[in-house]
GROMACS .gro file of C-alpha atoms in nm:
model
  439
    1MET     CA    1   4.451   9.176   7.979
    2GLU     CA    2   4.483   8.897   7.722
    3ASN     CA    3   4.624   9.142   7.465
    4GLN     CA    4   4.893   9.281   7.697
    5PRO     CA    5   5.256   9.159   7.685
    6GLU     CA    6   5.347   8.874   7.918
    7ILE     CA    7   5.570   9.089   8.141
    8ILE     CA    8   5.286   9.338   8.199
    9GLN     CA    9   5.044   9.056   8.278
   10THR     CA   10   5.293   8.913   8.529
   11ALA     CA   11   5.345   9.253   8.694
   12LEU     CA   12   4.971   9.313   8.722
   13SER     CA   13   4.916   8.970   8.876
   14TYR     CA   14   5.184   9.043   9.139
   15LEU     CA   15   5.018   9.378   9.212
   16ALA     CA   16   4.684   9.207   9.258
   17GLN     CA   17   4.835   8.952   9.495
   18GLY     CA   18   5.003   9.232   9.692
   19TRP     CA   19   4.673   9.422   9.720
   20ASP     CA   20   4.490   9.113   9.844
   21LEU     CA   21   4.767   9.050  10.098
   22ALA     CA   22   4.754   9.412  10.217
   23GLN     CA   23   4.374   9.395  10.262
   24GLU     CA   24   4.411   9.070  10.454
   25TRP     CA   25   4.672   9.222  10.688
   26LEU     CA   26   4.477   9.544  10.742
   27LEU     CA   27   4.160   9.360  10.843
   28SER     CA   28   4.322   9.085  11.051
   29PRO     CA   29   4.376   9.115  11.432
   30ALA     CA   30   4.661   8.865  11.399
   31ALA     CA   31   4.837   9.090  11.150
   32TRP     CA   32   4.797   9.395  11.375
   33SER     CA   33   4.927   9.205  11.676
   34GLN     CA   34   5.229   9.085  11.475
   35PHE     CA   35   5.297   9.439  11.356
   36ALA     CA   36   5.281   9.564  11.715
   37LEU     CA   37   5.524   9.293  11.829
   38LEU     CA   38   5.749   9.381  11.535
   39VAL     CA   39   5.760   9.749  11.639
   40VAL     CA   40   5.828   9.654  12.001
   41ALA     CA   41   6.110   9.420  11.894
   42PHE     CA   42   6.266   9.693  11.678
   43LEU     CA   43   6.252   9.952  11.958
   44ALA     CA   44   6.385   9.706  12.216
   45ALA     CA   45   6.673   9.605  11.987
   46LEU     CA   46   6.756   9.971  11.920
   47TRP     CA   47   6.760  10.054  12.294
   48VAL     CA   48   6.967   9.750  12.394
   49SER     CA   49   7.216   9.799  12.108
   50ARG     CA   50   7.275  10.162  12.209
   51LYS     CA   51   7.340  10.054  12.568
   52LEU     CA   52   7.576   9.771  12.472
   53ARG     CA   53   7.761   9.923  12.176
   54ASP     CA   54   8.008  10.147  12.363
   55PRO     CA   55   8.103   9.896  12.639
   56LEU     CA   56   8.130   9.615  12.383
   57THR     CA   57   8.352   9.829  12.159
   58ARG     CA   58   8.580   9.916  12.452
   59TRP     CA   59   8.606   9.550  12.554
   60LEU     CA   60   8.685   9.436  12.200
   61THR     CA   61   8.951   9.707  12.147
   62PRO     CA   62   9.280   9.604  12.314
   63ALA     CA   63   9.583   9.827  12.362
   64GLU     CA   64   9.767   9.927  12.044
   65ASP     CA   65  10.088   9.752  12.154
   66ASN     CA   66   9.906   9.426  12.230
   67ASP     CA   67   9.965   9.186  11.939
   68SER     CA   68   9.867   8.857  12.100
   69ILE     CA   69   9.640   8.613  11.920
   70PHE     CA   70   9.352   8.699  12.155
   71ALA     CA   71   9.399   9.071  12.085
   72LYS     CA   72   9.384   9.006  11.711
   73ALA     CA   73   9.068   8.798  11.758
   74ARG     CA   74   8.911   9.082  11.957
   75ARG     CA   75   9.000   9.336  11.688
   76PHE     CA   76   8.846   9.107  11.426
   77LEU     CA   77   8.522   9.076  11.624
   78ALA     CA   78   8.516   9.452  11.684
   79GLN     CA   79   8.459   9.503  11.311
   80PHE     CA   80   8.116   9.341  11.346
   81VAL     CA   81   7.988   9.559  11.632
   82PRO     CA   82   7.772   9.764  11.386
   83LEU     CA   83   7.572   9.441  11.325
   84LEU     CA   84   7.459   9.433  11.689
   85PHE     CA   85   7.128   9.609  11.621
   86PRO     CA   86   7.003   9.384  11.336
   87LEU     CA   87   7.114   9.071  11.524
   88LEU     CA   88   6.921   9.172  11.836
   89ALA     CA   89   6.619   9.275  11.627
   90TYR     CA   90   6.620   8.939  11.449
   91ALA     CA   91   6.639   8.754  11.781
   92PHE     CA   92   6.356   8.956  11.937
   93THR     CA   93   6.129   8.922  11.631
   94ASP     CA   94   6.196   8.549  11.623
   95VAL     CA   95   6.063   8.526  11.978
   96GLY     CA   96   5.760   8.735  11.875
   97GLU     CA   97   5.698   8.511  11.575
   98ASN     CA   98   5.688   8.202  11.796
   99ILE     CA   99   5.439   8.376  12.027
  100THR     CA  100   5.204   8.486  11.745
  101ARG     CA  101   5.216   8.146  11.576
  102SER     CA  102   5.124   7.976  11.904
  103ILE     CA  103   4.828   8.217  11.956
  104PHE     CA  104   4.699   8.292  11.604
  105GLY     CA  105   4.864   8.017  11.400
  106SER     CA  106   5.015   8.277  11.166
  107GLY     CA  107   5.339   8.481  11.155
  108ALA     CA  108   5.354   8.621  10.802
  109VAL     CA  109   5.397   8.983  10.911
  110ILE     CA  110   5.685   8.906  11.147
  111ALA     CA  111   5.840   8.680  10.882
  112PHE     CA  112   5.833   8.979  10.648
  113GLY     CA  113   5.991   9.190  10.924
  114ASN     CA  114   6.268   8.933  10.963
  115ARG     CA  115   6.346   8.961  10.594
  116VAL     CA  116   6.363   9.339  10.625
  117ILE     CA  117   6.600   9.300  10.921
  118LEU     CA  118   6.819   9.074  10.711
  119PHE     CA  119   6.829   9.341  10.441
  120ILE     CA  120   6.934   9.600  10.702
  121ALA     CA  121   7.208   9.365  10.828
  122VAL     CA  122   7.345   9.313  10.476
  123ARG     CA  123   7.345   9.687  10.411
  124ILE     CA  124   7.535   9.756  10.735
  125LEU     CA  125   7.778   9.477  10.652
  126VAL     CA  126   7.861   9.628  10.313
  127LYS     CA  127   7.863   9.992  10.424
  128GLU     CA  128   8.045   9.972  10.759
  129VAL     CA  129   8.212   9.632  10.804
  130VAL     CA  130   8.367   9.546  10.468
  131GLN     CA  131   8.664   9.773  10.393
  132ASP     CA  132   8.814   9.612  10.083
  133PRO     CA  133   8.715   9.818   9.774
  134LEU     CA  134   8.660   9.510   9.554
  135PHE     CA  135   8.436   9.330   9.800
  136LYS     CA  136   8.254   9.652   9.886
  137THR     CA  137   8.169   9.688   9.515
  138ILE     CA  138   8.052   9.326   9.498
  139GLY     CA  139   7.833   9.379   9.804
  140LYS     CA  140   7.692   9.705   9.672
  141TYR     CA  141   7.590   9.574   9.330
  142PHE     CA  142   7.512   9.209   9.411
  143LEU     CA  143   7.459   9.135   9.780
  144ILE     CA  144   7.238   9.432   9.868
  145PRO     CA  145   7.006   9.387   9.564
  146ILE     CA  146   6.974   9.014   9.644
  147ALA     CA  147   6.881   9.096  10.006
  148ALA     CA  148   6.624   9.349   9.881
  149LEU     CA  149   6.465   9.092   9.650
  150TYR     CA  150   6.452   8.841   9.937
  151ALA     CA  151   6.289   9.098  10.166
  152LEU     CA  152   6.020   9.173   9.904
  153GLY     CA  153   5.952   8.803   9.844
  154LEU     CA  154   6.067   8.817   9.481
  155MET     CA  155   6.371   8.598   9.528
  156GLY     CA  156   6.205   8.286   9.390
  157PHE     CA  157   6.085   8.458   9.073
  158VAL     CA  158   6.419   8.631   9.003
  159THR     CA  159   6.612   8.312   9.081
  160ALA     CA  160   6.403   8.116   8.832
  161GLN     CA  161   6.461   8.379   8.564
  162LEU     CA  162   6.838   8.387   8.625
  163ASP     CA  163   6.853   8.008   8.625
  164ALA     CA  164   6.668   7.998   8.293
  165THR     CA  165   6.907   8.248   8.131
  166ILE     CA  166   7.196   8.045   7.985
  167VAL     CA  167   7.523   8.208   7.884
  168PRO     CA  168   7.710   8.005   7.617
  169LEU     CA  169   8.092   8.004   7.632
  170GLY     CA  170   8.230   7.785   7.355
  171ASN     CA  171   8.166   7.424   7.451
  172LEU     CA  172   8.070   7.534   7.801
  173SER     CA  173   7.755   7.706   7.921
  174PHE     CA  174   7.633   7.834   8.255
  175SER     CA  175   7.336   8.024   8.392
  176LEU     CA  176   7.338   8.377   8.529
  177LEU     CA  177   7.235   8.234   8.867
  178PHE     CA  178   7.554   8.027   8.873
  179LEU     CA  179   7.758   8.337   8.792
  180VAL     CA  180   7.598   8.539   9.074
  181ARG     CA  181   7.654   8.260   9.325
  182PHE     CA  182   8.012   8.221   9.208
  183LEU     CA  183   8.084   8.593   9.260
  184ILE     CA  184   7.927   8.609   9.605
  185ILE     CA  185   8.072   8.285   9.743
  186GLY     CA  186   8.409   8.352   9.581
  187GLY     CA  187   8.418   8.703   9.728
  188VAL     CA  188   8.348   8.575  10.080
  189ILE     CA  189   8.603   8.292  10.057
  190PHE     CA  190   8.882   8.508   9.919
  191TRP     CA  191   8.806   8.786  10.169
  192LEU     CA  192   8.861   8.531  10.445
  193GLY     CA  193   9.172   8.415  10.257
  194ARG     CA  194   9.317   8.765  10.250
  195TRP     CA  195   9.249   8.811  10.620
  196SER     CA  196   9.413   8.475  10.698
  197ASN     CA  197   9.709   8.565  10.479
  198ALA     CA  198   9.755   8.898  10.658
  199GLN     CA  199   9.753   8.725  10.997
  200SER     CA  200   9.997   8.453  10.892
  201THR     CA  201  10.230   8.711  10.734
  202ALA     CA  202  10.236   8.916  11.054
  203MET     CA  203  10.310   8.605  11.260
  204ILE     CA  204  10.594   8.491  11.029
  205GLN     CA  205  10.756   8.836  11.019
  206LYS     CA  206  10.780   8.833  11.399
  207GLN     CA  207  11.004   8.524  11.394
  208GLU     CA  208  11.331   8.709  11.438
  209ASP     CA  209  11.532   8.388  11.471
  210MET     CA  210  11.464   8.316  11.102
  211ARG     CA  211  11.674   8.474  10.830
  212PRO     CA  212  11.494   8.754  10.640
  213ALA     CA  213  11.510   8.547  10.321
  214MET     CA  214  11.347   8.249  10.492
  215ARG     CA  215  11.076   8.473  10.635
  216GLU     CA  216  10.999   8.603  10.287
  217LEU     CA  217  10.992   8.248  10.148
  218ALA     CA  218  10.765   8.128  10.429
  219THR     CA  219  10.536   8.424  10.368
  220LYS     CA  220  10.508   8.345   9.996
  221ALA     CA  221  10.455   7.974  10.065
  222SER     CA  222  10.177   8.043  10.316
  223GLU     CA  223  10.012   8.285  10.072
  224ILE     CA  224  10.015   8.025   9.793
  225ALA     CA  225   9.884   7.757  10.030
  226ILE     CA  226   9.600   7.973  10.168
  227PHE     CA  227   9.474   8.089   9.830
  228GLY     CA  228   9.523   7.741   9.683
  229VAL     CA  229   9.298   7.596   9.953
  230ALA     CA  230   9.049   7.881   9.897
  231PHE     CA  231   9.040   7.804   9.524
  232LEU     CA  232   8.984   7.431   9.583
  233LEU     CA  233   8.714   7.507   9.840
  234LEU     CA  234   8.539   7.740   9.596
  235MET     CA  235   8.548   7.478   9.321
  236ASN     CA  236   8.407   7.215   9.558
  237ILE     CA  237   8.124   7.440   9.682
  238MET     CA  238   8.025   7.540   9.329
  239GLY     CA  239   8.032   7.177   9.218
  240ILE     CA  240   8.298   7.231   8.953
  241SER     CA  241   8.504   6.921   8.876
  242LEU     CA  242   8.876   6.989   8.868
  243THR     CA  243   8.910   6.751   8.573
  244SER     CA  244   8.715   7.002   8.367
  245LEU     CA  245   8.999   7.247   8.419
  246ALA     CA  246   9.251   7.017   8.248
  247VAL     CA  247   9.211   7.193   7.913
  248LEU     CA  248   9.258   7.531   8.079
  249GLY     CA  249   9.567   7.403   8.260
  250GLY     CA  250   9.710   7.281   7.931
  251ALA     CA  251   9.650   7.619   7.772
  252ILE     CA  252   9.825   7.789   8.063
  253GLY     CA  253  10.117   7.549   8.025
  254VAL     CA  254  10.152   7.637   7.657
  255GLY     CA  255  10.131   8.006   7.745
  256LEU     CA  256  10.408   7.965   8.001
  257GLY     CA  257  10.620   7.792   7.741
  258PHE     CA  258  10.586   8.076   7.491
  259GLY     CA  259  10.443   8.411   7.593
  260LEU     CA  260  10.480   8.384   7.972
  261GLN     CA  261  10.826   8.235   7.994
  262LYS     CA  262  10.972   8.559   8.132
  263ILE     CA  263  10.715   8.563   8.413
  264ALA     CA  264  10.790   8.199   8.494
  265SER     CA  265  11.165   8.271   8.487
  266ASN     CA  266  11.127   8.566   8.722
  267PHE     CA  267  10.910   8.363   8.959
  268ILE     CA  268  11.161   8.077   8.976
  269SER     CA  269  11.447   8.327   9.016
  270GLY     CA  270  11.260   8.484   9.308
  271VAL     CA  271  11.227   8.146   9.479
  272ILE     CA  272  11.601   8.083   9.430
  273LEU     CA  273  11.686   8.424   9.577
  274LEU     CA  274  11.471   8.358   9.883
  275LEU     CA  275  11.621   8.011   9.934
  276GLU     CA  276  11.983   8.118   9.897
  277GLY     CA  277  11.946   8.448  10.080
  278GLN     CA  278  12.210   8.622   9.868
  279ALA     CA  279  11.988   8.931   9.838
  280THR     CA  280  11.700   9.009  10.069
  281VAL     CA  281  11.495   9.297  10.205
  282GLY     CA  282  11.718   9.561  10.364
  283ASP     CA  283  12.029   9.490  10.155
  284TYR     CA  284  12.198   9.767   9.957
  285VAL     CA  285  12.279   9.628   9.612
  286GLU     CA  286  12.426   9.754   9.287
  287LEU     CA  287  12.349   9.572   8.964
  288ASP     CA  288  12.559   9.541   8.653
  289GLY     CA  289  12.320   9.771   8.467
  290GLY     CA  290  12.386  10.058   8.708
  291GLU     CA  291  12.074  10.020   8.926
  292ALA     CA  292  12.160  10.072   9.293
  293GLY     CA  293  11.951  10.103   9.606
  294THR     CA  294  11.814   9.933   9.914
  295ILE     CA  295  11.578   9.638   9.860
  296VAL     CA  296  11.251   9.741  10.025
  297LYS     CA  297  11.025   9.467   9.885
  298MET     CA  298  11.056   9.136   9.704
  299THR     CA  299  10.759   9.005   9.508
  300ALA     CA  300  10.706   8.691   9.304
  301ARG     CA  301  10.811   8.876   8.989
  302ALA     CA  302  11.056   9.149   9.086
  303ALA     CA  303  11.251   9.324   9.361
  304ILE     CA  304  11.192   9.690   9.440
  305LEU     CA  305  11.497   9.906   9.510
  306GLU     CA  306  11.473  10.242   9.684
  307THR     CA  307  11.742  10.489   9.584
  308PHE     CA  308  11.890  10.750   9.818
  309ASP     CA  309  11.664  11.016   9.664
  310GLY     CA  310  11.347  10.818   9.739
  311ARG     CA  311  11.282  10.672   9.394
  312TRP     CA  312  11.174  10.313   9.348
  313ILE     CA  313  11.330  10.092   9.082
  314VAL     CA  314  11.154   9.768   8.985
  315VAL     CA  315  11.419   9.508   8.895
  316PRO     CA  316  11.311   9.165   8.761
  317ASN     CA  317  11.427   8.876   8.978
  318GLU     CA  318  11.601   8.721   8.678
  319ASP     CA  319  11.854   9.006   8.673
  320PHE     CA  320  11.980   8.901   9.018
  321ILE     CA  321  12.058   8.553   8.881
  322THR     CA  322  12.193   8.624   8.532
  323THR     CA  323  12.396   8.943   8.595
  324ARG     CA  324  12.669   9.055   8.833
  325VAL     CA  325  12.531   9.196   9.159
  326VAL     CA  326  12.730   9.377   9.426
  327ASN     CA  327  12.571   9.334   9.769
  328PHE     CA  328  12.714   9.586  10.012
  329SER     CA  329  12.517   9.439  10.303
  330ASP     CA  330  12.565   9.066  10.246
  331SER     CA  331  12.887   9.012  10.441
  332GLY     CA  332  12.804   9.264  10.715
  333SER     CA  333  12.707   9.623  10.774
  334ALA     CA  334  13.066   9.766  10.771
  335ASN     CA  335  13.196   9.907  10.442
  336ARG     CA  336  13.523  10.072  10.339
  337TYR     CA  337  13.551  10.399  10.149
  338GLU     CA  338  13.827  10.639  10.060
  339ALA     CA  339  13.863  11.016  10.034
  340PRO     CA  340  14.131  11.148   9.792
  341PHE     CA  341  14.322  11.475   9.842
  342SER     CA  342  14.649  11.645   9.740
  343VAL     CA  343  14.920  11.850   9.909
  344SER     CA  344  15.180  12.090   9.779
  345TYR     CA  345  15.526  11.976   9.666
  346ASP     CA  346  15.671  12.198   9.939
  347THR     CA  347  15.517  11.975  10.207
  348ASP     CA  348  15.707  11.725  10.419
  349ILE     CA  349  15.501  11.428  10.307
  350ASN     CA  350  15.631  11.206  10.589
  351LYS     CA  351  15.409  11.398  10.835
  352VAL     CA  352  15.089  11.382  10.629
  353PRO     CA  353  14.973  11.023  10.706
  354ASP     CA  354  14.990  11.068  11.085
  355ILE     CA  355  14.811  11.404  11.074
  356ILE     CA  356  14.527  11.281  10.851
  357GLU     CA  357  14.479  10.947  11.027
  358ALA     CA  358  14.454  11.119  11.364
  359ALA     CA  359  14.201  11.372  11.233
  360VAL     CA  360  13.980  11.112  11.064
  361ALA     CA  361  13.992  10.877  11.364
  362LYS     CA  362  13.823  11.147  11.576
  363LEU     CA  363  13.504  11.124  11.369
  364ASP     CA  364  13.239  10.930  11.560
  365PHE     CA  365  13.120  10.726  11.260
  366VAL     CA  366  13.466  10.598  11.160
  367LEU     CA  367  13.529  10.243  11.286
  368ASP     CA  368  13.842  10.096  11.438
  369ASP     CA  369  13.734   9.741  11.347
  370PRO     CA  370  13.812   9.579  11.105
  371ASP     CA  371  14.069   9.856  11.053
  372GLY     CA  372  14.124  10.220  11.144
  373PRO     CA  373  14.189  10.507  10.902
  374ASP     CA  374  14.477  10.443  10.662
  375CYS     CA  375  14.635  10.732  10.470
  376GLU     CA  376  14.831  10.623  10.162
  377LEU     CA  377  15.048  10.798   9.907
  378ARG     CA  378  14.894  10.745   9.565
  379GLY     CA  379  15.119  10.936   9.323
  380PHE     CA  380  15.283  11.258   9.207
  381GLY     CA  381  15.041  11.473   9.013
  382ASP     CA  382  15.085  11.773   8.789
  383SER     CA  383  14.998  12.024   9.061
  384GLY     CA  384  15.063  11.834   9.385
  385ILE     CA  385  15.126  11.506   9.564
  386ASP     CA  386  14.819  11.277   9.564
  387PHE     CA  387  14.705  11.101   9.883
  388ALA     CA  388  14.393  10.905   9.982
  389VAL     CA  389  14.264  10.804  10.324
  390GLU     CA  390  14.074  10.477  10.356
  391PHE     CA  391  13.817  10.443  10.636
  392TRP     CA  392  13.548  10.198  10.752
  393VAL     CA  393  13.192  10.300  10.842
  394ASN     CA  394  12.886  10.116  10.964
  395GLY     CA  395  12.649  10.157  10.669
  396ILE     CA  396  12.638  10.276  10.311
  397ASP     CA  397  12.785  10.603  10.190
  398ASP     CA  398  12.473  10.716  10.003
  399GLY     CA  399  12.240  11.013   9.996
  400LYS     CA  400  12.106  10.944  10.345
  401ASN     CA  401  12.449  10.900  10.508
  402LYS     CA  402  12.714  11.106  10.335
  403PHE     CA  403  13.032  11.006  10.518
  404THR     CA  404  13.293  11.112  10.261
  405PRO     CA  405  13.209  11.488  10.271
  406LYS     CA  406  13.255  11.490  10.650
  407VAL     CA  407  13.591  11.316  10.611
  408LEU     CA  408  13.699  11.573  10.351
  409PHE     CA  409  13.605  11.854  10.589
  410ALA     CA  410  13.821  11.691  10.858
  411ILE     CA  411  14.111  11.662  10.611
  412TRP     CA  412  14.079  12.028  10.510
  413ASN     CA  413  14.079  12.148  10.872
  414ALA     CA  414  14.374  11.924  10.967
  415LEU     CA  415  14.585  12.047  10.677
  416LYS     CA  416  14.503  12.412  10.752
  417ASP     CA  417  14.586  12.365  11.122
  418ASN     CA  418  14.929  12.232  11.026
  419ASP     CA  419  14.997  12.500  10.760
  420ILE     CA  420  15.000  12.245  10.480
  421GLU     CA  421  14.905  12.394  10.147
  422ILE     CA  422  14.645  12.231   9.928
  423PRO     CA  423  14.763  12.287   9.569
  424TYR     CA  424  14.572  12.417   9.274
  425PRO     CA  425  14.673  12.395   8.907
  426HIS     CA  426  14.957  12.625   8.792
  427ARG     CA  427  15.026  12.715   8.430
  428VAL     CA  428  15.351  12.856   8.287
  429VAL     CA  429  15.305  13.071   7.978
  430GLU     CA  430  15.615  13.113   7.754
  431ILE     CA  431  15.613  13.399   7.506
  432LYS     CA  432  15.854  13.373   7.214
  433GLY     CA  433  15.986  13.688   7.057
  434SER     CA  434  15.978  14.039   7.189
  435LEU     CA  435  15.675  14.209   7.329
  436PRO     CA  436  15.531  14.487   7.120
  437SER     CA  437  15.642  14.827   7.244
  438ASP     CA  438  15.407  15.114   7.298
  439ALA     CA  439  15.416  15.370   7.021
   0.00000   0.00000   0.00000
């Protein structure tokens, strides 16, 4: 044994201790009684959890259209119903441990069972309760192994080894134990932060008396506040002094001044847009660069436009401030368009405006307010007389709502019904000289 490596000697010593503990439990009436109580507690918890799970799930699941604060709290608690079995098992084994300690003065077997129950609870939490992919990964590779080490009684040894392993980082250094704690505590805090942010966002979006731009600004402000508090709470729990982050803050400031100035500019431009409300979610806009579409989302860095063919265009917020932007929805939902057409020179053009205006006014989407259809003479073309009818509609004439083609159909039918000819180009060919005669 003296010639073996230290790690092998340590492993053999733990095996020897485990064998002695197993012999002690196998030959002890107290150990057998604790094991019996542990089995009874497990079976009782399994039976009770199966009886309570369905009624509890139904009680904690409100109607889909119920969005009250109590309904949201019930839905949140319903996520933890899979933990009912380990919680009941832990409670029953705790009662059994108190009984065995009062009779035999020992409860090591039940204490071990409690640790196993805790491992089962952590596994259920990661597998069935946590839905976020990031936190599920953290739980799978950090939380479950830690619970397994605790259940086997190796937590103290592993903790000491992690605490003794120092990771240098420039002038700073930290232990692997600190890193593991930071990941676990940070994951829990920011998971709660994301849940709180989702609830606050849903509540703000329901405030219909607020302008859409103010709702977006309030949503961003609450998000910054929630995650700011989460960050400060994490720093306080981990014992990290905020003054130690002064150097990092200075480096970030320099980065913003040089490499990240565009990001800072877009962020500030986004705040200005939300405050002024000149462009917000739901508006149809056209930028100076040719980008056009409906704003479906506004982030801290950019606005996302959806075109009529379903494509998304990411436009930096700065472009809304520094370039010309046409907002078709800013002053109201009504917009004016025109449909050009031509008639033959043989037509009595004095009758055309009344005929076209009457035909277009019959269309159900054409508005009378702020003005009805207006047919105007535009000029005398090479092949015919040019007209155009102006009309107002409630919406945007885009790929989803093509108003102009329907107006052109109405113009075509009205002209045909009144025997008015729609011209097409004519060409006069003049041939100089005589035509060749057939031989």
